PDB file of C-alpha atoms in Angstrom:
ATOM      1  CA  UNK A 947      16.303 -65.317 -41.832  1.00  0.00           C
ATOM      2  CA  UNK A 948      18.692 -62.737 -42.269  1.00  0.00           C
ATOM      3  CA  UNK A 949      21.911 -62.053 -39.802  1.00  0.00           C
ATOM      4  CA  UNK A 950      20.048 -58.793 -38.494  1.00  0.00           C
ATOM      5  CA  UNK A 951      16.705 -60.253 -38.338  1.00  0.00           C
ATOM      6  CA  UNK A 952      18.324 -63.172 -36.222  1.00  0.00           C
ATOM      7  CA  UNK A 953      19.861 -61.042 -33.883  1.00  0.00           C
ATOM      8  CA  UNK A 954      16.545 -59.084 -33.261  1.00  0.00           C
ATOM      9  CA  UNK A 955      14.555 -62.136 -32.146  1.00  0.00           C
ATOM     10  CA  UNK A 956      18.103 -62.845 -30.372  1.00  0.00           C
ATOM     11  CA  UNK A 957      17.482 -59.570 -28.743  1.00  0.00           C
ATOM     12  CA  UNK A 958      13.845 -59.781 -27.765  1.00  0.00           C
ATOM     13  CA  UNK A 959      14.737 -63.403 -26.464  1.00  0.00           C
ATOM     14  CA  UNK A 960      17.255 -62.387 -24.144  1.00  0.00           C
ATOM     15  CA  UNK A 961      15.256 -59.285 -22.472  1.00  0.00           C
ATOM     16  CA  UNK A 962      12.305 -62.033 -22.224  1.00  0.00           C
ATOM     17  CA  UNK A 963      14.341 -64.512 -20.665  1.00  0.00           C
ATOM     18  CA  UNK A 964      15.086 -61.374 -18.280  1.00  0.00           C
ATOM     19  CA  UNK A 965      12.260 -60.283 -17.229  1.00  0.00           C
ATOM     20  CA  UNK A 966      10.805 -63.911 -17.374  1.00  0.00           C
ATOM     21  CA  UNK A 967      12.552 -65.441 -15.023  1.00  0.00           C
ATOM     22  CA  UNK A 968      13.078 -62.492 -12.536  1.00  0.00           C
ATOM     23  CA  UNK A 969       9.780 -61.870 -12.661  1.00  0.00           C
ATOM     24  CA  UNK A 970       8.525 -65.944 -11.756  1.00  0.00           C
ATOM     25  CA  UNK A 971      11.466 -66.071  -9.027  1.00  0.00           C
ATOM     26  CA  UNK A 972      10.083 -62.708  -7.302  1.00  0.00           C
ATOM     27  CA  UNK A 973       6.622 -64.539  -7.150  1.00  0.00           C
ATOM     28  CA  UNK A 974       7.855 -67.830  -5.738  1.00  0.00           C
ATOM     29  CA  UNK A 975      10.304 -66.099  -3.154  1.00  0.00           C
ATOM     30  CA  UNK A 976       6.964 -63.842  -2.474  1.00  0.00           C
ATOM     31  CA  UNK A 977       4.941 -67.140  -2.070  1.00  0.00           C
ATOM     32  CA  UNK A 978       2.091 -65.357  -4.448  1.00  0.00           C
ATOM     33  CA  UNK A 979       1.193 -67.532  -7.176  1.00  0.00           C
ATOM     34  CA  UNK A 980       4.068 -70.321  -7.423  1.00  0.00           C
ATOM     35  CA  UNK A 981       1.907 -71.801 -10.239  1.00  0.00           C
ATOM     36  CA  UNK A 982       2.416 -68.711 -11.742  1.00  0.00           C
ATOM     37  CA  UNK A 983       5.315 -67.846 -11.243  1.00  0.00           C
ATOM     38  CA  UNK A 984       6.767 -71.360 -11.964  1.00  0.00           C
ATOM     39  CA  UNK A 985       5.175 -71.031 -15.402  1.00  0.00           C
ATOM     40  CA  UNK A 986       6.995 -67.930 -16.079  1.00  0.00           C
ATOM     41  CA  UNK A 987      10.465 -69.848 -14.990  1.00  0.00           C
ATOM     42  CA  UNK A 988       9.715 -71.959 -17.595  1.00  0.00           C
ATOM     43  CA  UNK A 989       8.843 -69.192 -20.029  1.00  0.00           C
ATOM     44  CA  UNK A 990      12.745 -68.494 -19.389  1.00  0.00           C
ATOM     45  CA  UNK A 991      14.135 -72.042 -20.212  1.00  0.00           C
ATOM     46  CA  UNK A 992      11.913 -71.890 -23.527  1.00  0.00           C
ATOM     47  CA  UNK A 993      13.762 -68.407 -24.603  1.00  0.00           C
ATOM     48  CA  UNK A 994      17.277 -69.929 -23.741  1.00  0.00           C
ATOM     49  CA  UNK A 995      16.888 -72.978 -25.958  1.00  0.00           C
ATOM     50  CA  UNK A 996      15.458 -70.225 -28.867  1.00  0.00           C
ATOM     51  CA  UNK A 997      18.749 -67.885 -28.579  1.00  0.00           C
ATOM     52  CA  UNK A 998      20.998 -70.916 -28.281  1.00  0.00           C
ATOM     53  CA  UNK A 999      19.277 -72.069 -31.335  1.00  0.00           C
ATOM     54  CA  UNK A1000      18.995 -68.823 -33.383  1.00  0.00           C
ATOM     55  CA  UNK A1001      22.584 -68.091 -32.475  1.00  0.00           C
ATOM     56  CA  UNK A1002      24.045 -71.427 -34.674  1.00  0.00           C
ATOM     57  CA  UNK A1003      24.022 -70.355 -38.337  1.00  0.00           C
ATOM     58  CA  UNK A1004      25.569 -66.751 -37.355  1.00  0.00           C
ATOM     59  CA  UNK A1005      28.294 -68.624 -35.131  1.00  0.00           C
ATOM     60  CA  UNK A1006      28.503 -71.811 -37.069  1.00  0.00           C
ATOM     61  CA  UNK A1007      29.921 -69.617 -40.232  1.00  0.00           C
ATOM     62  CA  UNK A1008      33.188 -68.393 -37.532  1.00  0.00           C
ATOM     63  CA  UNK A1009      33.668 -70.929 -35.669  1.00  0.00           C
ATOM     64  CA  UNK A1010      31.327 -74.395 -35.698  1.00  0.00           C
ATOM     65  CA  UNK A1011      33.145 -75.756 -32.557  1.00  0.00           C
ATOM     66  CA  UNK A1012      32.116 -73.048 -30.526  1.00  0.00           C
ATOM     67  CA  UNK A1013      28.899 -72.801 -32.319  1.00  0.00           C
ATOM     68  CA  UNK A1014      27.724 -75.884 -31.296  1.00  0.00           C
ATOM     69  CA  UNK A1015      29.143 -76.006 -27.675  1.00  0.00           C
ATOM     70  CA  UNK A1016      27.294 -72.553 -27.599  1.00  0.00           C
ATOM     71  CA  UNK A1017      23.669 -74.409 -28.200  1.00  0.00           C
ATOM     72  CA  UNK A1018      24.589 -77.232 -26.161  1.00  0.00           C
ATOM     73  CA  UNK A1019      25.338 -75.435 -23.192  1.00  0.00           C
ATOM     74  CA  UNK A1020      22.045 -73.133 -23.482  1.00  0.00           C
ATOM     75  CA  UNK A1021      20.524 -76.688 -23.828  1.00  0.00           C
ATOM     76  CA  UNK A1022      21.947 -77.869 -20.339  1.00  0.00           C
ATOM     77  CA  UNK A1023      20.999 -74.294 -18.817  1.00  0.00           C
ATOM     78  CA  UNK A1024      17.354 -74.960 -19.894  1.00  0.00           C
ATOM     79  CA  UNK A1025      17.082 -78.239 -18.605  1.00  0.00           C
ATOM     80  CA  UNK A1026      18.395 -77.657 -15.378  1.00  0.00           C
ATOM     81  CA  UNK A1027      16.305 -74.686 -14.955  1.00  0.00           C
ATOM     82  CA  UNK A1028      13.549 -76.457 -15.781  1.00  0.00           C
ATOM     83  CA  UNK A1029      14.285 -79.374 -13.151  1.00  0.00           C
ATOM     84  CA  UNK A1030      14.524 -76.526 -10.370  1.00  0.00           C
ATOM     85  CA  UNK A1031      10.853 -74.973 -11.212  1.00  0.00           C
ATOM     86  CA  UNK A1032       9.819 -78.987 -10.540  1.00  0.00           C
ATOM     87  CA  UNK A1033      11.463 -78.484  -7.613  1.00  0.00           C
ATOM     88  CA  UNK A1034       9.916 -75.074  -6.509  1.00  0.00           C
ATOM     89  CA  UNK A1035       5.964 -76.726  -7.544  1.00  0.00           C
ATOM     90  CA  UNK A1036       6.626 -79.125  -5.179  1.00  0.00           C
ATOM     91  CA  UNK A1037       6.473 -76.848  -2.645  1.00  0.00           C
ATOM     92  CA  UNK A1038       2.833 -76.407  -3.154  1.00  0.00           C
ATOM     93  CA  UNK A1039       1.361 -79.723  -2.308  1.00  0.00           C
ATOM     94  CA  UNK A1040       4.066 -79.835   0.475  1.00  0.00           C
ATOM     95  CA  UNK A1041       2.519 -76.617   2.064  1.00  0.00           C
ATOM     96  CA  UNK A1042      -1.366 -78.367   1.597  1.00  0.00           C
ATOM     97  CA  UNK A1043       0.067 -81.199   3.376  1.00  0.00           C
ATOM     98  CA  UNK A1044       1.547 -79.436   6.168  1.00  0.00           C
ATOM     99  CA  UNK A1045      -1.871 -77.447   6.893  1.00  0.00           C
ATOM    100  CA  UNK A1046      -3.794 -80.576   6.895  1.00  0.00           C
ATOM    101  CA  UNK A1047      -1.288 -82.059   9.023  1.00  0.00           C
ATOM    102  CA  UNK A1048      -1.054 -79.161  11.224  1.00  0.00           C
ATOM    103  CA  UNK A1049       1.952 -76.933  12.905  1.00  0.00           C
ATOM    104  CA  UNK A1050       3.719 -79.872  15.170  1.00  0.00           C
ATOM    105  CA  UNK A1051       4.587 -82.255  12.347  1.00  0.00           C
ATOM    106  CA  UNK A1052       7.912 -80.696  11.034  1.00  0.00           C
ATOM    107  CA  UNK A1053       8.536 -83.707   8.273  1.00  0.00           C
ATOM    108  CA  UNK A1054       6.916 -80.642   5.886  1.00  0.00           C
ATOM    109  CA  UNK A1055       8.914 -77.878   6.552  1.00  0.00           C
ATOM    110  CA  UNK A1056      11.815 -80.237   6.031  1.00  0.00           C
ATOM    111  CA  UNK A1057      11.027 -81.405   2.414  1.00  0.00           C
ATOM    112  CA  UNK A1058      10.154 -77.827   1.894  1.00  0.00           C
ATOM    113  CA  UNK A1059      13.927 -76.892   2.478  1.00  0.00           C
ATOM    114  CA  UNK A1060      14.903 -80.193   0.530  1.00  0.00           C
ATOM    115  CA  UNK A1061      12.947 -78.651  -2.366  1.00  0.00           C
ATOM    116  CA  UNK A1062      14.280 -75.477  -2.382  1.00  0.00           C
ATOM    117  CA  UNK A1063      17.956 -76.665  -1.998  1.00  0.00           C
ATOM    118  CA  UNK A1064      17.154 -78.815  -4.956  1.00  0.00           C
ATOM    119  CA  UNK A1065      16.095 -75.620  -6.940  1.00  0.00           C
ATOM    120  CA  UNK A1066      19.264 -73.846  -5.675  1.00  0.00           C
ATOM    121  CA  UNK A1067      21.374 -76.596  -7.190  1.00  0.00           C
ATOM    122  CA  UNK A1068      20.078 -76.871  -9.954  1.00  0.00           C
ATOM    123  CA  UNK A1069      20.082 -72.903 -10.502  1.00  0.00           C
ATOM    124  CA  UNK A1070      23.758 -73.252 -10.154  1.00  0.00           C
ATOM    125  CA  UNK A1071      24.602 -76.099 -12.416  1.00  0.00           C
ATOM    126  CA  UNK A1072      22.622 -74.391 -15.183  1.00  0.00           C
ATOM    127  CA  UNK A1073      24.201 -70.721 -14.505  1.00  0.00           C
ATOM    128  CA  UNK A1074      27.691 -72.641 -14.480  1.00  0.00           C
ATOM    129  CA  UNK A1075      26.532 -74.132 -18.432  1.00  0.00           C
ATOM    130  CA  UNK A1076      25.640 -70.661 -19.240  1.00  0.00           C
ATOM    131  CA  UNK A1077      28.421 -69.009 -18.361  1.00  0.00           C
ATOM    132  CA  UNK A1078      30.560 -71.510 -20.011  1.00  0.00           C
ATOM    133  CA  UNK A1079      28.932 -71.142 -23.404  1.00  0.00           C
ATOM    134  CA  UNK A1080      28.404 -67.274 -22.413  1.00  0.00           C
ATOM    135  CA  UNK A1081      32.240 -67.261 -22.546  1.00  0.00           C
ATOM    136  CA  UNK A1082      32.460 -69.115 -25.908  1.00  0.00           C
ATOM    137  CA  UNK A1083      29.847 -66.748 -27.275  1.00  0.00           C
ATOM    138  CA  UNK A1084      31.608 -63.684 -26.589  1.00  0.00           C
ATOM    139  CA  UNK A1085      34.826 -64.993 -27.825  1.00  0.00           C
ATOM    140  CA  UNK A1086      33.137 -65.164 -30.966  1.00  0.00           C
ATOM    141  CA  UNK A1087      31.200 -62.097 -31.386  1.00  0.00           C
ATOM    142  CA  UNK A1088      34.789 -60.551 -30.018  1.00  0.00           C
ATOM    143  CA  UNK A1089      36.730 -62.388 -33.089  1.00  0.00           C
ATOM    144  CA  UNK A1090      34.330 -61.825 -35.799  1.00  0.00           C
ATOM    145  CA  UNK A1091      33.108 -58.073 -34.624  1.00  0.00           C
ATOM    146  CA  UNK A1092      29.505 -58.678 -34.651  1.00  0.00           C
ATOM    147  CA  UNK A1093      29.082 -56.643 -31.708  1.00  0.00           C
ATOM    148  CA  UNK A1094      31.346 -53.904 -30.853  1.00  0.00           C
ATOM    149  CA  UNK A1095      34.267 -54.782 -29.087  1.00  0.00           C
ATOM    150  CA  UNK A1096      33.462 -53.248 -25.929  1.00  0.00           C
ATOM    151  CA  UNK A1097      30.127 -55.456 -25.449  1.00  0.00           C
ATOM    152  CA  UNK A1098      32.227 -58.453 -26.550  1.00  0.00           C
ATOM    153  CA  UNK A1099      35.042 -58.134 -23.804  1.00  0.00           C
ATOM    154  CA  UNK A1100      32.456 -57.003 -21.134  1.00  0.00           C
ATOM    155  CA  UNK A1101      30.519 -60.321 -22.044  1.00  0.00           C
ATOM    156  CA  UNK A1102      33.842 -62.392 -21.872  1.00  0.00           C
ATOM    157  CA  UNK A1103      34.722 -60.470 -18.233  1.00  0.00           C
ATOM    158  CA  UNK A1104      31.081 -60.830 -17.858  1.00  0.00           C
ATOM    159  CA  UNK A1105      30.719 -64.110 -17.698  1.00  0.00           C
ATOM    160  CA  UNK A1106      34.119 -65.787 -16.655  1.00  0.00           C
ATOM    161  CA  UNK A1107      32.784 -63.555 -13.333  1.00  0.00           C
ATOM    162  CA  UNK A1108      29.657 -65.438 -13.423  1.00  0.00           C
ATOM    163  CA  UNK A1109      31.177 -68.756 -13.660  1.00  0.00           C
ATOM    164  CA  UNK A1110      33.564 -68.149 -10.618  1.00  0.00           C
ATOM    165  CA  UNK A1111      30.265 -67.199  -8.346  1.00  0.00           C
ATOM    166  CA  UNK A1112      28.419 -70.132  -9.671  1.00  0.00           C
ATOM    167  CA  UNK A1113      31.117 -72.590  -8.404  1.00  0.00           C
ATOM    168  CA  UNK A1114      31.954 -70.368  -5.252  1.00  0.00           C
ATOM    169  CA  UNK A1115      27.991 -70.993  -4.346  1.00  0.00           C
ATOM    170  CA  UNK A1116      28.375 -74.795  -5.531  1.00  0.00           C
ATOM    171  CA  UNK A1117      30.774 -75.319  -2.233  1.00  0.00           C
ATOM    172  CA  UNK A1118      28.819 -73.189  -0.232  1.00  0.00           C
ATOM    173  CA  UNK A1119      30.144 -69.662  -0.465  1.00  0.00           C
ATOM    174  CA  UNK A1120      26.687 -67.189  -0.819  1.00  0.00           C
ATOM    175  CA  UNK A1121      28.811 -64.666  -3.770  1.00  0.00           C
ATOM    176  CA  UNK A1122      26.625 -66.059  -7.102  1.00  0.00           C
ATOM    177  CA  UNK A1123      24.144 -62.835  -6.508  1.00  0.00           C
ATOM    178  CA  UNK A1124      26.976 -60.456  -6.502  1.00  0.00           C
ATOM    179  CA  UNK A1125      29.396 -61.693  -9.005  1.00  0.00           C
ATOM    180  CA  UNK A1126      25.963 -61.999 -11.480  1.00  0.00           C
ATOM    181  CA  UNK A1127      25.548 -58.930 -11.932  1.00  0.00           C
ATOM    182  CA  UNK A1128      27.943 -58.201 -14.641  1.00  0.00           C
ATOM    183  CA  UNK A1129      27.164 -60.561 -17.013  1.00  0.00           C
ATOM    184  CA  UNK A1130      23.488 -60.229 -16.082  1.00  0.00           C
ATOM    185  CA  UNK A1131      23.656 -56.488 -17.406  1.00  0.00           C
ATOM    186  CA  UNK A1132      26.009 -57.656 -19.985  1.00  0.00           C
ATOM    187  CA  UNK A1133      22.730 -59.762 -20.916  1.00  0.00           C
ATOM    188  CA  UNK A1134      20.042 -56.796 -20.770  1.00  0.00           C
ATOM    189  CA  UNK A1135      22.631 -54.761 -22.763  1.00  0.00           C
ATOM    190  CA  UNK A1136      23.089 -57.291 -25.585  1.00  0.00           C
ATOM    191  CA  UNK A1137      19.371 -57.911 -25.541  1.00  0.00           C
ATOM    192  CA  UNK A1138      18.823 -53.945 -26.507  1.00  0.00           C
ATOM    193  CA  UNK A1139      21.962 -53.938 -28.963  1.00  0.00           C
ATOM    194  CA  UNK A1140      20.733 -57.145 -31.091  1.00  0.00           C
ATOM    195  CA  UNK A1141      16.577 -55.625 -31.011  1.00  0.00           C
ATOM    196  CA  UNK A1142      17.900 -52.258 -32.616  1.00  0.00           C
ATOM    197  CA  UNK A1143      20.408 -53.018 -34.695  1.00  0.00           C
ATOM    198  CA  UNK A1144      20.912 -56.891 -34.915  1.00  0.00           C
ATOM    199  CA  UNK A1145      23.909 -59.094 -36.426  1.00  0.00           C
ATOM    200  CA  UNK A1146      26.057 -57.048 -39.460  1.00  0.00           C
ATOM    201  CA  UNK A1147      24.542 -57.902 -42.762  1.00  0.00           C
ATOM    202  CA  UNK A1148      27.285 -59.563 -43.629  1.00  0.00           C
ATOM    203  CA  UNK A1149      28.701 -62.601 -41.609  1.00  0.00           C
ATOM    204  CA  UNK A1150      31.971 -63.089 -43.246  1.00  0.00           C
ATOM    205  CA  UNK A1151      34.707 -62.817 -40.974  1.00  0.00           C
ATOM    206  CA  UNK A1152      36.590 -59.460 -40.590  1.00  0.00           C
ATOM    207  CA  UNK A1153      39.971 -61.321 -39.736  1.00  0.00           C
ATOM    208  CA  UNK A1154      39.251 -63.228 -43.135  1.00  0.00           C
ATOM    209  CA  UNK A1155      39.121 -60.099 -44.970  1.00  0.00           C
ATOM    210  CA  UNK A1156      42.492 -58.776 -43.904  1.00  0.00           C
ATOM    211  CA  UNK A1157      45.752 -58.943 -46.075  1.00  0.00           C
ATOM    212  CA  UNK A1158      47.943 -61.291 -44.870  1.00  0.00           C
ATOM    213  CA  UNK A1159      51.928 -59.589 -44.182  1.00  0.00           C
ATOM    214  CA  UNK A1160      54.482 -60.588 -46.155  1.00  0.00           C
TER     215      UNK A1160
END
């Protein structure tokens, strides 16, 4: 595939992830179809792993450190992501159980919380591996221009924001939602960017090209 015709699937991958994921969380919050919903969750974690893998040639050729760090970190984001949705289908035999068992046993509700912090934390360690390959992304795409530079530094800003809420939520300060946002729209943005116009034809380095002063 082609630089450009990478960064389109890129593109459709990260407005699917999107929409995937915020779409499945509203129906689990809503308590409407957690099957469903779940599946879409998982929808999400599929799409990560794709852009994490799409993304290695283009980054690979500027910088293979970051490259692979890049795919390994989607990787961890997936994973986790996926070991919350277990978390959140558990909460539908729990709720059978608790109707058989009736309203005065309270050993339900209370592995229904369990379940849902367990889907919290693992939310948060997988948003904390994005955000740290987010970072490494950006500082690519900033170096080698294949974005322009104004998407690049509001990924970097984007996402170091990101990381800090992630952690601040990790010891118990509720911020993550908040300090999301930018990098979230940073995400929605690329997304659009990479289906119109994709990666430059060309994936040579721009720094590489320039003379070096005498």
């Amino acid at each position: 595939m082609s630089p450009k015709s990478i960064g389109r699937v890129m593109g459709a991958l990260f407005l699917l992830a999107f929409v995937a994921y915020l779409t499945g969380g509203a129906m689990v919050e809503a308590a409407r179809h957690v099957s469903t919903g779940a599946l879409l969750m998982l929808v999400n974690s599929a799409a990560v792993v794709g852009i994490g893998v799409l993304a290695l040639p283009v980054l690979r050729r500027h910088h293979e450190v970051s490259a692979y760090a890049y795919v390994t970190g989607r990787a961890i984001e997936a994973v986790s992501l996926a070991v919350g949705v277990v978390f959140l289908l558990l909460l539908v035999p729990i709720a059978e159980e608790h109707r058989s068992a009736g309203p005065d046993d309270t050993i339900f509700p209370a592995l229904g919380r369990i379940a849902r912090e367990g889907n919290d934390y693992a939310y948060q360690i997988a948003m904390i591996a994005a955000a740290v390959a987010g970072v490494l992304f950006c500082r690519v795409l900033l170096r080698a221009r294949l974005v322009p530079r104004f998407m690049a530094i509001w990924g970097l800003v984007g996402y170091v924001v990101f990381l800090a809420g992630s952690m601040l939520e990790v010891v118990g300060q509720p911020v993550g939602l908040v300090l999301s946002i930018p990098g979230g729209l940073f995400e929605v943005g690329l997304g659009l960017l990479l289906v119109v116009k994709g990666f430059p034809a060309s994936s040579a380095s721009h720094e590489a090209a320039r003379p070096v002063p005498a």
